[in-house]
GROMACS .gro file of C-alpha atoms in nm:
model
  160
    1MET     CA    1   6.434  -0.744  -4.220
    2ARG     CA    2   6.517  -0.528  -3.940
    3GLY     CA    3   6.625  -0.228  -4.173
    4PHE     CA    4   6.286  -0.255  -4.351
    5ILE     CA    5   6.085  -0.219  -4.030
    6LEU     CA    6   6.304   0.058  -3.903
    7PHE     CA    7   6.257   0.232  -4.246
    8ASN     CA    8   5.864   0.192  -4.235
    9LEU     CA    9   5.857   0.328  -3.893
   10VAL     CA   10   6.071   0.627  -3.974
   11PHE     CA   11   5.857   0.696  -4.276
   12LEU     CA   12   5.528   0.690  -4.076
   13ILE     CA   13   5.688   0.915  -3.807
   14VAL     CA   14   5.791   1.183  -4.064
   15SER     CA   15   5.483   1.152  -4.259
   16GLY     CA   16   5.254   1.200  -3.981
   17CYS     CA   17   5.077   0.870  -4.004
   18ARG     CA   18   4.839   0.982  -4.251
   19SER     CA   19   4.773   0.909  -4.609
   20PRO     CA   20   4.822   1.207  -4.857
   21GLU     CA   21   4.514   1.083  -5.051
   22THR     CA   22   4.264   1.049  -4.766
   23PRO     CA   23   3.965   1.264  -4.865
   24PRO     CA   24   3.810   1.470  -4.583
   25ILE     CA   25   3.504   1.307  -4.395
   26ALA     CA   26   3.195   1.497  -4.436
   27VAL     CA   27   2.992   1.506  -4.110
   28SER     CA   28   2.610   1.569  -4.163
   29PRO     CA   29   2.468   1.785  -3.873
   30SER     CA   30   2.255   1.574  -3.646
   31PRO     CA   31   2.035   1.705  -3.353
   32ILE     CA   32   2.199   1.722  -3.020
   33ALA     CA   33   2.105   1.438  -2.813
   34ALA     CA   34   1.909   1.536  -2.477
   35ALA     CA   35   2.091   1.456  -2.158
   36PRO     CA   36   1.945   1.128  -2.036
   37LYS     CA   37   1.722   1.199  -1.743
   38PRO     CA   38   1.766   0.987  -1.440
   39SER     CA   39   1.496   0.735  -1.386
   40PRO     CA   40   1.284   0.817  -1.098
   41LYS     CA   41   1.340   0.639  -0.770
   42PRO     CA   42   1.045   0.377  -0.713
   43THR     CA   43   0.858   0.501  -0.434
   44THR     CA   44   0.777   0.294  -0.150
   45LYS     CA   45   0.418   0.311  -0.062
   46THR     CA   46   0.379   0.422   0.292
   47ILE     CA   47   0.082   0.414   0.551
   48PRO     CA   48   0.057   0.658   0.852
   49ILE     CA   49   0.078   0.554   1.222
   50ASN     CA   50   0.069   0.693   1.569
   51VAL     CA   51   0.401   0.617   1.742
   52PHE     CA   52   0.358   0.596   2.136
   53GLU     CA   53   0.627   0.748   2.367
   54LEU     CA   54   0.629   0.781   2.759
   55ASP     CA   55   0.681   1.120   2.853
   56ASN     CA   56   0.974   1.230   3.069
   57GLN     CA   57   0.773   1.222   3.398
   58CYS     CA   58   0.656   0.862   3.335
   59ASN     CA   59   0.290   0.992   3.345
   60LYS     CA   60   0.154   0.965   2.997
   61PHE     CA   61   0.210   0.852   2.657
   62VAL     CA   62   0.252   1.104   2.364
   63THR     CA   63   0.192   1.031   2.007
   64THR     CA   64   0.383   1.139   1.712
   65LYS     CA   65   0.250   1.079   1.350
   66GLU     CA   66   0.508   0.854   1.141
   67ALA     CA   67   0.500   0.699   0.798
   68VAL     CA   68   0.609   0.349   0.762
   69ALA     CA   69   0.640   0.125   0.453
   70ALA     CA   70   0.328  -0.057   0.366
   71ASN     CA   71   0.489  -0.384   0.305
   72GLN     CA   72   0.662  -0.399   0.656
   73PRO     CA   73   0.422  -0.180   0.853
   74ILE     CA   74   0.471  -0.372   1.210
   75THR     CA   75   0.845  -0.415   1.185
   76GLN     CA   76   0.881  -0.071   1.100
   77ALA     CA   77   0.629   0.062   1.372
   78ILE     CA   78   0.822  -0.119   1.642
   79ALA     CA   79   1.161   0.023   1.509
   80LYS     CA   80   1.020   0.385   1.519
   81THR     CA   81   0.887   0.323   1.852
   82LEU     CA   82   1.214   0.194   1.974
   83SER     CA   83   1.414   0.475   1.826
   84LYS     CA   84   1.210   0.702   2.057
   85THR     CA   85   1.216   0.496   2.358
   86ASN     CA   86   1.547   0.318   2.360
   87SER     CA   87   1.783   0.473   2.603
   88GLU     CA   88   2.130   0.353   2.712
   89SER     CA   89   1.976   0.187   3.031
   90LEU     CA   90   1.712  -0.031   2.823
   91ASP     CA   91   1.994  -0.220   2.661
   92VAL     CA   92   1.816  -0.343   2.345
   93ALA     CA   93   2.016  -0.429   2.045
   94GLY     CA   94   1.739  -0.535   1.824
   95TYR     CA   95   1.419  -0.755   1.795
   96ARG     CA   96   1.219  -0.987   1.573
   97VAL     CA   97   0.854  -1.004   1.546
   98LYS     CA   98   0.605  -1.263   1.451
   99VAL     CA   99   0.247  -1.209   1.394
  100ALA     CA  100   0.000  -1.499   1.390
  101SER     CA  101  -0.385  -1.474   1.431
  102GLY     CA  102  -0.354  -1.098   1.515
  103VAL     CA  103  -0.096  -1.179   1.811
  104ALA     CA  104   0.235  -1.008   1.779
  105THR     CA  105   0.506  -1.168   1.953
  106VAL     CA  106   0.796  -0.927   1.988
  107ASP     CA  107   1.130  -1.097   2.068
  108PHE     CA  108   1.380  -0.847   2.210
  109ARG     CA  109   1.746  -0.897   2.154
  110PRO     CA  110   1.948  -0.756   2.450
  111ILE     CA  111   2.295  -0.609   2.398
  112PRO     CA  112   2.533  -0.873   2.463
  113ASN     CA  113   2.696  -0.850   2.814
  114ALA     CA  114   2.416  -0.596   2.924
  115ARG     CA  115   2.449  -0.459   3.269
  116ARG     CA  116   2.086  -0.566   3.341
  117SER     CA  117   1.806  -0.791   3.189
  118LEU     CA  118   1.505  -0.675   3.055
  119THR     CA  119   1.314  -0.818   3.337
  120THR     CA  120   1.500  -0.622   3.596
  121LEU     CA  121   1.411  -0.277   3.441
  122ALA     CA  122   1.233  -0.028   3.659
  123ASN     CA  123   0.882  -0.001   3.634
  124CYS     CA  124   0.913   0.323   3.441
  125GLU     CA  125   1.171   0.174   3.221
  126GLN     CA  126   0.931  -0.126   3.155
  127LEU     CA  127   0.632   0.101   3.077
  128ALA     CA  128   0.856   0.312   2.855
  129LEU     CA  129   0.988   0.019   2.655
  130PHE     CA  130   0.690  -0.238   2.678
  131GLY     CA  131   0.397   0.007   2.708
  132SER     CA  132   0.508   0.194   2.414
  133VAL     CA  133   0.545  -0.080   2.173
  134ARG     CA  134   0.240  -0.218   2.289
  135ARG     CA  135   0.041   0.087   2.235
  136THR     CA  136   0.183   0.152   1.917
  137LEU     CA  137   0.075  -0.168   1.797
  138LEU     CA  138  -0.241  -0.198   1.933
  139GLN     CA  139  -0.380   0.145   1.873
  140ASN     CA  140  -0.305   0.158   1.502
  141PRO     CA  141  -0.604  -0.025   1.351
  142ASN     CA  142  -0.431  -0.070   0.997
  143LEU     CA  143  -0.169  -0.310   1.171
  144LYS     CA  144  -0.459  -0.542   1.277
  145ILE     CA  145  -0.291  -0.647   1.588
  146LYS     CA  146  -0.528  -0.770   1.879
  147SER     CA  147  -0.272  -0.847   2.149
  148VAL     CA  148   0.105  -0.831   2.204
  149ARG     CA  149   0.350  -1.053   2.377
  150PHE     CA  150   0.705  -1.016   2.456
  151THR     CA  151   1.008  -1.221   2.463
  152ASP     CA  152   1.374  -1.228   2.561
  153ARG     CA  153   1.556  -1.459   2.293
  154GLY     CA  154   1.223  -1.698   2.311
  155ASN     CA  155   1.181  -1.664   2.703
  156LEU     CA  156   0.827  -1.508   2.767
  157ILE     CA  157   0.857  -1.168   2.962
  158LYS     CA  158   0.572  -1.044   3.186
  159PRO     CA  159   0.608  -0.686   3.213
  160GLN     CA  160   0.499  -0.542   3.550
   0.00000   0.00000   0.00000
């Protein structure tokens, strides 16, 4: 049996593994398929808002136009505002926001082991943080916010 297998193996190697009686395969010409086009990315509908930021002298608010996703305008408006106002001294790691009857409650999440609490910020720092977020939410009518409250992990903050 071993000799038979060995003989067939040698025969296949010597003959090039092809049958001499195989007719050539005719290939009919076909049009070249176009390269597939990437499907367009779904575009997220956006709305324009004014983002408020306190100037360097702590005197007035300046605005910049930004676009936020229409399906999360309030959350993104706060994020854009914090990205402009958040400095190392403010120690804000994140936030949560709830809106009920036009009242937005922004619950800040301070950085763990922060040097200071949000209630011990200097007047200018409080104005930069709370004032910027408040103005951004209230002065954009398409957000439909009537008033803003701030909390620190659920505890009410009363900015000065």
